[in-house]
Amino acid sequence: MDLKKIFSPKRVLFIVLFTAMVFIGMRINFSPVLGVENQFFTLFQFFGPIAGAFLGPVYGVITVLGAELADFFIAGKAWSVINLIRLTPMLFASYYFGTKKKHTLLIPVLAGLAYLMHPVGRQAWAYSLFWLIPIAVKVLPEKFDNIIGKSLGATFTAHAVGSAAFVWSIQTTPDLWISLLPIVIVERTLFTAGIAASYYTMNAVLHTLIEKFSWKIPQDILHLDKDKAMA
């Protein structure tokens, strides 16, 4: 294993920028997680999955986990079931965002099955229909698997994983899940827009830095799309 290649300066640059964004984003609350005390969606939900696009799905997941753990320890968060569960959704979202492979549709499928296996989930089955969205993005023609499609699929992949974990770990009612339907639509629409905007912004920033310093970066180290770099 060539550690110098794995931790190249260019890849480390993105990891440092991304970790700094996570540390800041985790401290800016966006909305409460209804049904769970003292838990909030944060600015992190607006850019978390993009690591998979720039570093590839595997290194993207590792980077997200590393950034989350760094924030976890620095912030001194408690080792509670809820806090540990909340580390996982963005890992799957990053993997989903970072690859075009069809097997990622298994993530929302399995999460949906786990949710529906719970008695409360079965009664609030309509809630699981949201998770047809990331499945559809992967089975539709490739032209739909663009940045907007990836962003939409990624945020609902995170939603599926988180919901399946929460329905089994905290006491809820079918009425609670049904009441969340309109909230989820608004919330995830905003997250989709945020993820897409974050991708374009980070792509432009990295492209500008690379051009300025004349760096030559192999595509397998840092995936950039010059066509999507902002002028």
PDB file of C-alpha atoms in Angstrom:
ATOM      1  CA  MET A   1       0.000   0.000   0.000  1.00  0.00           C
ATOM      2  CA  ASP A   2       1.475   3.314  -1.124  1.00  0.00           C
ATOM      3  CA  LEU A   3       0.529   5.746   1.650  1.00  0.00           C
ATOM      4  CA  LYS A   4       2.120   8.658  -0.221  1.00  0.00           C
ATOM      5  CA  LYS A   5      -0.291   8.094  -3.083  1.00  0.00           C
ATOM      6  CA  ILE A   6      -3.285   7.585  -0.795  1.00  0.00           C
ATOM      7  CA  PHE A   7      -2.511  10.714   1.227  1.00  0.00           C
ATOM      8  CA  SER A   8      -1.256  12.863  -1.629  1.00  0.00           C
ATOM      9  CA  PRO A   9      -1.112  16.641  -0.976  1.00  0.00           C
ATOM     10  CA  LYS A  10      -4.038  17.251  -3.338  1.00  0.00           C
ATOM     11  CA  ARG A  11      -6.250  14.653  -1.699  1.00  0.00           C
ATOM     12  CA  VAL A  12      -5.244  15.924   1.738  1.00  0.00           C
ATOM     13  CA  LEU A  13      -6.167  19.455   0.607  1.00  0.00           C
ATOM     14  CA  PHE A  14      -9.728  18.366  -0.053  1.00  0.00           C
ATOM     15  CA  ILE A  15      -9.891  16.359   3.186  1.00  0.00           C
ATOM     16  CA  VAL A  16      -8.735  19.387   5.205  1.00  0.00           C
ATOM     17  CA  LEU A  17     -11.217  21.712   3.470  1.00  0.00           C
ATOM     18  CA  PHE A  18     -14.021  19.207   3.885  1.00  0.00           C
ATOM     19  CA  THR A  19     -13.243  18.515   7.558  1.00  0.00           C
ATOM     20  CA  ALA A  20     -13.223  22.252   8.277  1.00  0.00           C
ATOM     21  CA  MET A  21     -16.605  22.548   6.568  1.00  0.00           C
ATOM     22  CA  VAL A  22     -17.949  19.659   8.657  1.00  0.00           C
ATOM     23  CA  PHE A  23     -16.682  21.192  11.892  1.00  0.00           C
ATOM     24  CA  ILE A  24     -18.378  24.508  11.065  1.00  0.00           C
ATOM     25  CA  GLY A  25     -21.489  22.980   9.517  1.00  0.00           C
ATOM     26  CA  MET A  26     -22.169  20.733  12.501  1.00  0.00           C
ATOM     27  CA  ARG A  27     -22.521  23.833  14.674  1.00  0.00           C
ATOM     28  CA  ILE A  28     -25.150  25.565  12.554  1.00  0.00           C
ATOM     29  CA  ASN A  29     -28.551  24.035  13.287  1.00  0.00           C
ATOM     30  CA  PHE A  30     -31.075  23.955  10.464  1.00  0.00           C
ATOM     31  CA  SER A  31     -34.107  22.209  11.944  1.00  0.00           C
ATOM     32  CA  PRO A  32     -34.899  19.878  14.870  1.00  0.00           C
ATOM     33  CA  VAL A  33     -35.157  16.126  14.359  1.00  0.00           C
ATOM     34  CA  LEU A  34     -38.788  15.717  15.355  1.00  0.00           C
ATOM     35  CA  GLY A  35     -39.445  12.965  17.870  1.00  0.00           C
ATOM     36  CA  VAL A  36     -35.886  13.048  19.221  1.00  0.00           C
ATOM     37  CA  GLU A  37     -34.830  15.402  21.997  1.00  0.00           C
ATOM     38  CA  ASN A  38     -31.815  17.680  21.508  1.00  0.00           C
ATOM     39  CA  GLN A  39     -31.075  16.448  17.987  1.00  0.00           C
ATOM     40  CA  PHE A  40     -30.882  18.745  14.978  1.00  0.00           C
ATOM     41  CA  PHE A  41     -30.300  18.631  11.266  1.00  0.00           C
ATOM     42  CA  THR A  42     -27.391  20.960  10.594  1.00  0.00           C
ATOM     43  CA  LEU A  43     -25.681  22.682   7.704  1.00  0.00           C
ATOM     44  CA  PHE A  44     -23.738  19.414   7.283  1.00  0.00           C
ATOM     45  CA  GLN A  45     -26.782  17.907   5.538  1.00  0.00           C
ATOM     46  CA  PHE A  46     -26.314  20.474   2.766  1.00  0.00           C
ATOM     47  CA  PHE A  47     -22.867  19.257   1.695  1.00  0.00           C
ATOM     48  CA  GLY A  48     -22.056  15.945   3.410  1.00  0.00           C
ATOM     49  CA  PRO A  49     -22.395  13.612   0.414  1.00  0.00           C
ATOM     50  CA  ILE A  50     -20.084  15.555  -1.937  1.00  0.00           C
ATOM     51  CA  ALA A  51     -16.919  13.892  -0.610  1.00  0.00           C
ATOM     52  CA  GLY A  52     -17.859  10.789  -2.586  1.00  0.00           C
ATOM     53  CA  ALA A  53     -17.842  12.737  -5.850  1.00  0.00           C
ATOM     54  CA  PHE A  54     -14.352  14.202  -5.403  1.00  0.00           C
ATOM     55  CA  LEU A  55     -12.521  11.319  -3.728  1.00  0.00           C
ATOM     56  CA  GLY A  56     -14.496   8.372  -5.063  1.00  0.00           C
ATOM     57  CA  PRO A  57     -17.027   6.359  -3.051  1.00  0.00           C
ATOM     58  CA  VAL A  58     -14.578   4.518  -0.778  1.00  0.00           C
ATOM     59  CA  TYR A  59     -12.296   7.418   0.148  1.00  0.00           C
ATOM     60  CA  GLY A  60     -15.359   9.631   0.314  1.00  0.00           C
ATOM     61  CA  VAL A  61     -16.913   7.420   2.987  1.00  0.00           C
ATOM     62  CA  ILE A  62     -13.627   7.266   4.909  1.00  0.00           C
ATOM     63  CA  THR A  63     -13.315  11.058   4.787  1.00  0.00           C
ATOM     64  CA  VAL A  64     -16.891  11.630   5.958  1.00  0.00           C
ATOM     65  CA  LEU A  65     -16.443   9.162   8.818  1.00  0.00           C
ATOM     66  CA  GLY A  66     -13.111  10.707   9.813  1.00  0.00           C
ATOM     67  CA  ALA A  67     -14.581  14.220   9.778  1.00  0.00           C
ATOM     68  CA  GLU A  68     -17.624  13.100  11.769  1.00  0.00           C
ATOM     69  CA  LEU A  69     -15.478  11.330  14.373  1.00  0.00           C
ATOM     70  CA  ALA A  70     -13.148  14.320  14.670  1.00  0.00           C
ATOM     71  CA  ASP A  71     -16.142  16.556  15.323  1.00  0.00           C
ATOM     72  CA  PHE A  72     -17.600  13.948  17.702  1.00  0.00           C
ATOM     73  CA  PHE A  73     -14.511  13.928  19.914  1.00  0.00           C
ATOM     74  CA  ILE A  74     -13.694  17.636  19.680  1.00  0.00           C
ATOM     75  CA  ALA A  75     -17.264  18.565  20.583  1.00  0.00           C
ATOM     76  CA  GLY A  76     -17.256  16.009  23.413  1.00  0.00           C
ATOM     77  CA  LYS A  77     -20.499  14.383  22.335  1.00  0.00           C
ATOM     78  CA  ALA A  78     -21.972  11.646  24.504  1.00  0.00           C
ATOM     79  CA  TRP A  79     -21.654   7.991  23.488  1.00  0.00           C
ATOM     80  CA  SER A  80     -25.413   7.562  23.131  1.00  0.00           C
ATOM     81  CA  VAL A  81     -27.217   5.270  20.718  1.00  0.00           C
ATOM     82  CA  ILE A  82     -28.772   8.261  18.943  1.00  0.00           C
ATOM     83  CA  ASN A  83     -25.442  10.051  18.483  1.00  0.00           C
ATOM     84  CA  LEU A  84     -23.816   6.908  17.108  1.00  0.00           C
ATOM     85  CA  ILE A  85     -26.732   6.232  14.762  1.00  0.00           C
ATOM     86  CA  ARG A  86     -26.478   9.745  13.382  1.00  0.00           C
ATOM     87  CA  LEU A  87     -22.940   9.028  12.162  1.00  0.00           C
ATOM     88  CA  THR A  88     -24.164   6.479   9.616  1.00  0.00           C
ATOM     89  CA  PRO A  89     -26.664   8.080   7.158  1.00  0.00           C
ATOM     90  CA  MET A  90     -24.151  10.447   5.576  1.00  0.00           C
ATOM     91  CA  LEU A  91     -21.699   7.592   4.965  1.00  0.00           C
ATOM     92  CA  PHE A  92     -24.242   5.856   2.745  1.00  0.00           C
ATOM     93  CA  ALA A  93     -25.221   9.152   1.113  1.00  0.00           C
ATOM     94  CA  SER A  94     -21.584   9.857   0.240  1.00  0.00           C
ATOM     95  CA  TYR A  95     -21.168   6.397  -1.266  1.00  0.00           C
ATOM     96  CA  TYR A  96     -24.373   6.831  -3.281  1.00  0.00           C
ATOM     97  CA  PHE A  97     -23.298  10.262  -4.544  1.00  0.00           C
ATOM     98  CA  GLY A  98     -19.833   9.045  -5.473  1.00  0.00           C
ATOM     99  CA  THR A  99     -20.694   6.207  -7.844  1.00  0.00           C
ATOM    100  CA  LYS A 100     -22.920   5.563 -10.846  1.00  0.00           C
ATOM    101  CA  LYS A 101     -23.106   1.846 -10.114  1.00  0.00           C
ATOM    102  CA  LYS A 102     -26.612   0.451  -9.847  1.00  0.00           C
ATOM    103  CA  HIS A 103     -25.957  -1.632  -6.739  1.00  0.00           C
ATOM    104  CA  THR A 104     -26.305   1.471  -4.579  1.00  0.00           C
ATOM    105  CA  LEU A 105     -30.069   1.187  -4.986  1.00  0.00           C
ATOM    106  CA  LEU A 106     -29.812  -1.718  -2.533  1.00  0.00           C
ATOM    107  CA  ILE A 107     -29.178   0.802   0.257  1.00  0.00           C
ATOM    108  CA  PRO A 108     -32.671   2.372   0.179  1.00  0.00           C
ATOM    109  CA  VAL A 109     -34.219  -1.020  -0.609  1.00  0.00           C
ATOM    110  CA  LEU A 110     -32.704  -2.657   2.482  1.00  0.00           C
ATOM    111  CA  ALA A 111     -33.382   0.406   4.634  1.00  0.00           C
ATOM    112  CA  GLY A 112     -36.997   0.389   3.479  1.00  0.00           C
ATOM    113  CA  LEU A 113     -37.378  -3.296   4.307  1.00  0.00           C
ATOM    114  CA  ALA A 114     -35.871  -2.720   7.757  1.00  0.00           C
ATOM    115  CA  TYR A 115     -38.312   0.144   8.345  1.00  0.00           C
ATOM    116  CA  LEU A 116     -41.331  -1.896   7.210  1.00  0.00           C
ATOM    117  CA  MET A 117     -40.344  -4.840   9.400  1.00  0.00           C
ATOM    118  CA  HIS A 118     -41.049  -2.687  12.452  1.00  0.00           C
ATOM    119  CA  PRO A 119     -44.726  -2.633  13.578  1.00  0.00           C
ATOM    120  CA  VAL A 120     -44.798   1.180  13.590  1.00  0.00           C
ATOM    121  CA  GLY A 121     -43.142   1.313  10.178  1.00  0.00           C
ATOM    122  CA  ARG A 122     -45.718  -1.060   8.719  1.00  0.00           C
ATOM    123  CA  GLN A 123     -48.555   1.154   9.946  1.00  0.00           C
ATOM    124  CA  ALA A 124     -46.861   4.265   8.542  1.00  0.00           C
ATOM    125  CA  TRP A 125     -45.904   2.529   5.289  1.00  0.00           C
ATOM    126  CA  ALA A 126     -46.578   5.629   3.179  1.00  0.00           C
ATOM    127  CA  TYR A 127     -43.477   7.234   4.675  1.00  0.00           C
ATOM    128  CA  SER A 128     -41.267   4.621   3.007  1.00  0.00           C
ATOM    129  CA  LEU A 129     -42.461   5.698  -0.457  1.00  0.00           C
ATOM    130  CA  PHE A 130     -39.915   8.516  -0.290  1.00  0.00           C
ATOM    131  CA  TRP A 131     -37.187   5.920  -0.728  1.00  0.00           C
ATOM    132  CA  LEU A 132     -38.371   5.031  -4.195  1.00  0.00           C
ATOM    133  CA  ILE A 133     -36.676   8.276  -5.241  1.00  0.00           C
ATOM    134  CA  PRO A 134     -33.025   7.124  -4.882  1.00  0.00           C
ATOM    135  CA  ILE A 135     -34.021   3.828  -6.493  1.00  0.00           C
ATOM    136  CA  ALA A 136     -35.595   5.649  -9.440  1.00  0.00           C
ATOM    137  CA  VAL A 137     -32.505   7.827  -9.953  1.00  0.00           C
ATOM    138  CA  LYS A 138     -30.408   4.689 -10.442  1.00  0.00           C
ATOM    139  CA  VAL A 139     -32.815   2.782 -12.708  1.00  0.00           C
ATOM    140  CA  LEU A 140     -33.810   5.687 -14.955  1.00  0.00           C
ATOM    141  CA  PRO A 141     -31.679   6.484 -18.050  1.00  0.00           C
ATOM    142  CA  GLU A 142     -28.197   7.767 -17.227  1.00  0.00           C
ATOM    143  CA  LYS A 143     -29.078  11.347 -18.194  1.00  0.00           C
ATOM    144  CA  PHE A 144     -31.118  11.555 -14.982  1.00  0.00           C
ATOM    145  CA  ASP A 145     -28.076  10.512 -12.932  1.00  0.00           C
ATOM    146  CA  ASN A 146     -26.729  14.083 -13.014  1.00  0.00           C
ATOM    147  CA  ILE A 147     -25.717  16.323 -10.114  1.00  0.00           C
ATOM    148  CA  ILE A 148     -29.320  17.213  -9.251  1.00  0.00           C
ATOM    149  CA  GLY A 149     -30.364  13.570  -9.519  1.00  0.00           C
ATOM    150  CA  LYS A 150     -27.393  12.438  -7.439  1.00  0.00           C
ATOM    151  CA  SER A 151     -28.136  15.109  -4.826  1.00  0.00           C
ATOM    152  CA  LEU A 152     -31.785  14.077  -4.630  1.00  0.00           C
ATOM    153  CA  GLY A 153     -30.900  10.400  -4.443  1.00  0.00           C
ATOM    154  CA  ALA A 154     -28.167  10.962  -1.864  1.00  0.00           C
ATOM    155  CA  THR A 155     -30.306  12.978   0.554  1.00  0.00           C
ATOM    156  CA  PHE A 156     -33.110  10.405   0.403  1.00  0.00           C
ATOM    157  CA  THR A 157     -30.591   7.593   0.846  1.00  0.00           C
ATOM    158  CA  ALA A 158     -29.446   9.268   4.059  1.00  0.00           C
ATOM    159  CA  HIS A 159     -33.103   9.740   4.967  1.00  0.00           C
ATOM    160  CA  ALA A 160     -33.865   6.055   4.419  1.00  0.00           C
ATOM    161  CA  VAL A 161     -30.935   4.830   6.514  1.00  0.00           C
ATOM    162  CA  GLY A 162     -31.613   7.299   9.315  1.00  0.00           C
ATOM    163  CA  SER A 163     -35.339   6.567   9.420  1.00  0.00           C
ATOM    164  CA  ALA A 164     -34.814   2.802   9.511  1.00  0.00           C
ATOM    165  CA  ALA A 165     -32.372   3.212  12.387  1.00  0.00           C
ATOM    166  CA  PHE A 166     -34.612   5.612  14.315  1.00  0.00           C
ATOM    167  CA  VAL A 167     -37.784   3.528  14.027  1.00  0.00           C
ATOM    168  CA  TRP A 168     -35.966   0.657  15.742  1.00  0.00           C
ATOM    169  CA  SER A 169     -34.063   2.690  18.335  1.00  0.00           C
ATOM    170  CA  ILE A 170     -36.586   5.200  19.695  1.00  0.00           C
ATOM    171  CA  GLN A 171     -40.229   4.943  20.659  1.00  0.00           C
ATOM    172  CA  THR A 172     -42.440   6.503  17.995  1.00  0.00           C
ATOM    173  CA  THR A 173     -46.006   6.289  16.730  1.00  0.00           C
ATOM    174  CA  PRO A 174     -47.419   5.899  13.221  1.00  0.00           C
ATOM    175  CA  ASP A 175     -49.036   9.329  13.574  1.00  0.00           C
ATOM    176  CA  LEU A 176     -45.625  10.922  14.117  1.00  0.00           C
ATOM    177  CA  TRP A 177     -44.223   9.471  10.897  1.00  0.00           C
ATOM    178  CA  ILE A 178     -47.296  10.430   8.877  1.00  0.00           C
ATOM    179  CA  SER A 179     -47.179  13.969  10.265  1.00  0.00           C
ATOM    180  CA  LEU A 180     -43.623  14.283   8.950  1.00  0.00           C
ATOM    181  CA  LEU A 181     -44.572  13.729   5.288  1.00  0.00           C
ATOM    182  CA  PRO A 182     -44.973  17.398   4.262  1.00  0.00           C
ATOM    183  CA  ILE A 183     -41.976  18.415   6.381  1.00  0.00           C
ATOM    184  CA  VAL A 184     -39.766  15.837   4.662  1.00  0.00           C
ATOM    185  CA  ILE A 185     -40.732  17.157   1.224  1.00  0.00           C
ATOM    186  CA  VAL A 186     -39.651  20.706   2.068  1.00  0.00           C
ATOM    187  CA  GLU A 187     -36.605  19.638   4.063  1.00  0.00           C
ATOM    188  CA  ARG A 188     -35.200  17.252   1.467  1.00  0.00           C
ATOM    189  CA  THR A 189     -35.851  19.682  -1.377  1.00  0.00           C
ATOM    190  CA  LEU A 190     -33.674  22.217   0.431  1.00  0.00           C
ATOM    191  CA  PHE A 191     -31.028  19.584   1.168  1.00  0.00           C
ATOM    192  CA  THR A 192     -30.984  18.576  -2.509  1.00  0.00           C
ATOM    193  CA  ALA A 193     -30.417  22.164  -3.594  1.00  0.00           C
ATOM    194  CA  GLY A 194     -27.731  22.599  -0.942  1.00  0.00           C
ATOM    195  CA  ILE A 195     -25.836  19.456  -1.932  1.00  0.00           C
ATOM    196  CA  ALA A 196     -25.855  20.441  -5.608  1.00  0.00           C
ATOM    197  CA  ALA A 197     -24.760  24.005  -4.830  1.00  0.00           C
ATOM    198  CA  SER A 198     -22.013  22.729  -2.516  1.00  0.00           C
ATOM    199  CA  TYR A 199     -20.717  20.401  -5.215  1.00  0.00           C
ATOM    200  CA  TYR A 200     -20.527  23.173  -7.815  1.00  0.00           C
ATOM    201  CA  THR A 201     -18.890  25.545  -5.335  1.00  0.00           C
ATOM    202  CA  MET A 202     -16.270  23.058  -4.126  1.00  0.00           C
ATOM    203  CA  ASN A 203     -15.581  21.979  -7.708  1.00  0.00           C
ATOM    204  CA  ALA A 204     -14.985  25.614  -8.681  1.00  0.00           C
ATOM    205  CA  VAL A 205     -12.773  26.335  -5.652  1.00  0.00           C
ATOM    206  CA  LEU A 206     -10.593  23.271  -6.199  1.00  0.00           C
ATOM    207  CA  HIS A 207     -10.389  23.929  -9.942  1.00  0.00           C
ATOM    208  CA  THR A 208      -9.287  27.525  -9.271  1.00  0.00           C
ATOM    209  CA  LEU A 209      -6.600  26.409  -6.804  1.00  0.00           C
ATOM    210  CA  ILE A 210      -5.300  23.787  -9.212  1.00  0.00           C
ATOM    211  CA  GLU A 211      -5.129  26.291 -12.066  1.00  0.00           C
ATOM    212  CA  LYS A 212      -3.490  28.938  -9.874  1.00  0.00           C
ATOM    213  CA  PHE A 213      -0.747  26.643  -8.596  1.00  0.00           C
ATOM    214  CA  SER A 214      -0.448  24.586 -11.817  1.00  0.00           C
ATOM    215  CA  TRP A 215      -1.006  21.295 -10.022  1.00  0.00           C
ATOM    216  CA  LYS A 216      -1.244  18.113 -12.045  1.00  0.00           C
ATOM    217  CA  ILE A 217      -3.664  15.761 -10.356  1.00  0.00           C
ATOM    218  CA  PRO A 218      -4.444  12.254 -11.642  1.00  0.00           C
ATOM    219  CA  GLN A 219      -8.172  11.624 -12.018  1.00  0.00           C
ATOM    220  CA  ASP A 220      -8.014   8.718  -9.556  1.00  0.00           C
ATOM    221  CA  ILE A 221      -6.732  11.068  -6.827  1.00  0.00           C
ATOM    222  CA  LEU A 222      -9.242  13.902  -7.071  1.00  0.00           C
ATOM    223  CA  HIS A 223     -12.227  13.835  -9.400  1.00  0.00           C
ATOM    224  CA  LEU A 224     -12.965  17.275 -10.811  1.00  0.00           C
ATOM    225  CA  ASP A 225     -15.357  18.262 -13.580  1.00  0.00           C
ATOM    226  CA  LYS A 226     -13.903  21.198 -15.495  1.00  0.00           C
ATOM    227  CA  ASP A 227     -17.161  21.637 -17.409  1.00  0.00           C
ATOM    228  CA  LYS A 228     -18.944  22.353 -14.123  1.00  0.00           C
ATOM    229  CA  ALA A 229     -16.337  24.750 -12.764  1.00  0.00           C
ATOM    230  CA  MET A 230     -17.819  28.205 -12.339  1.00  0.00           C
ATOM    231  CA  ALA A 231     -16.203  31.006 -14.241  1.00  0.00           C
TER     232      ALA A 231
END
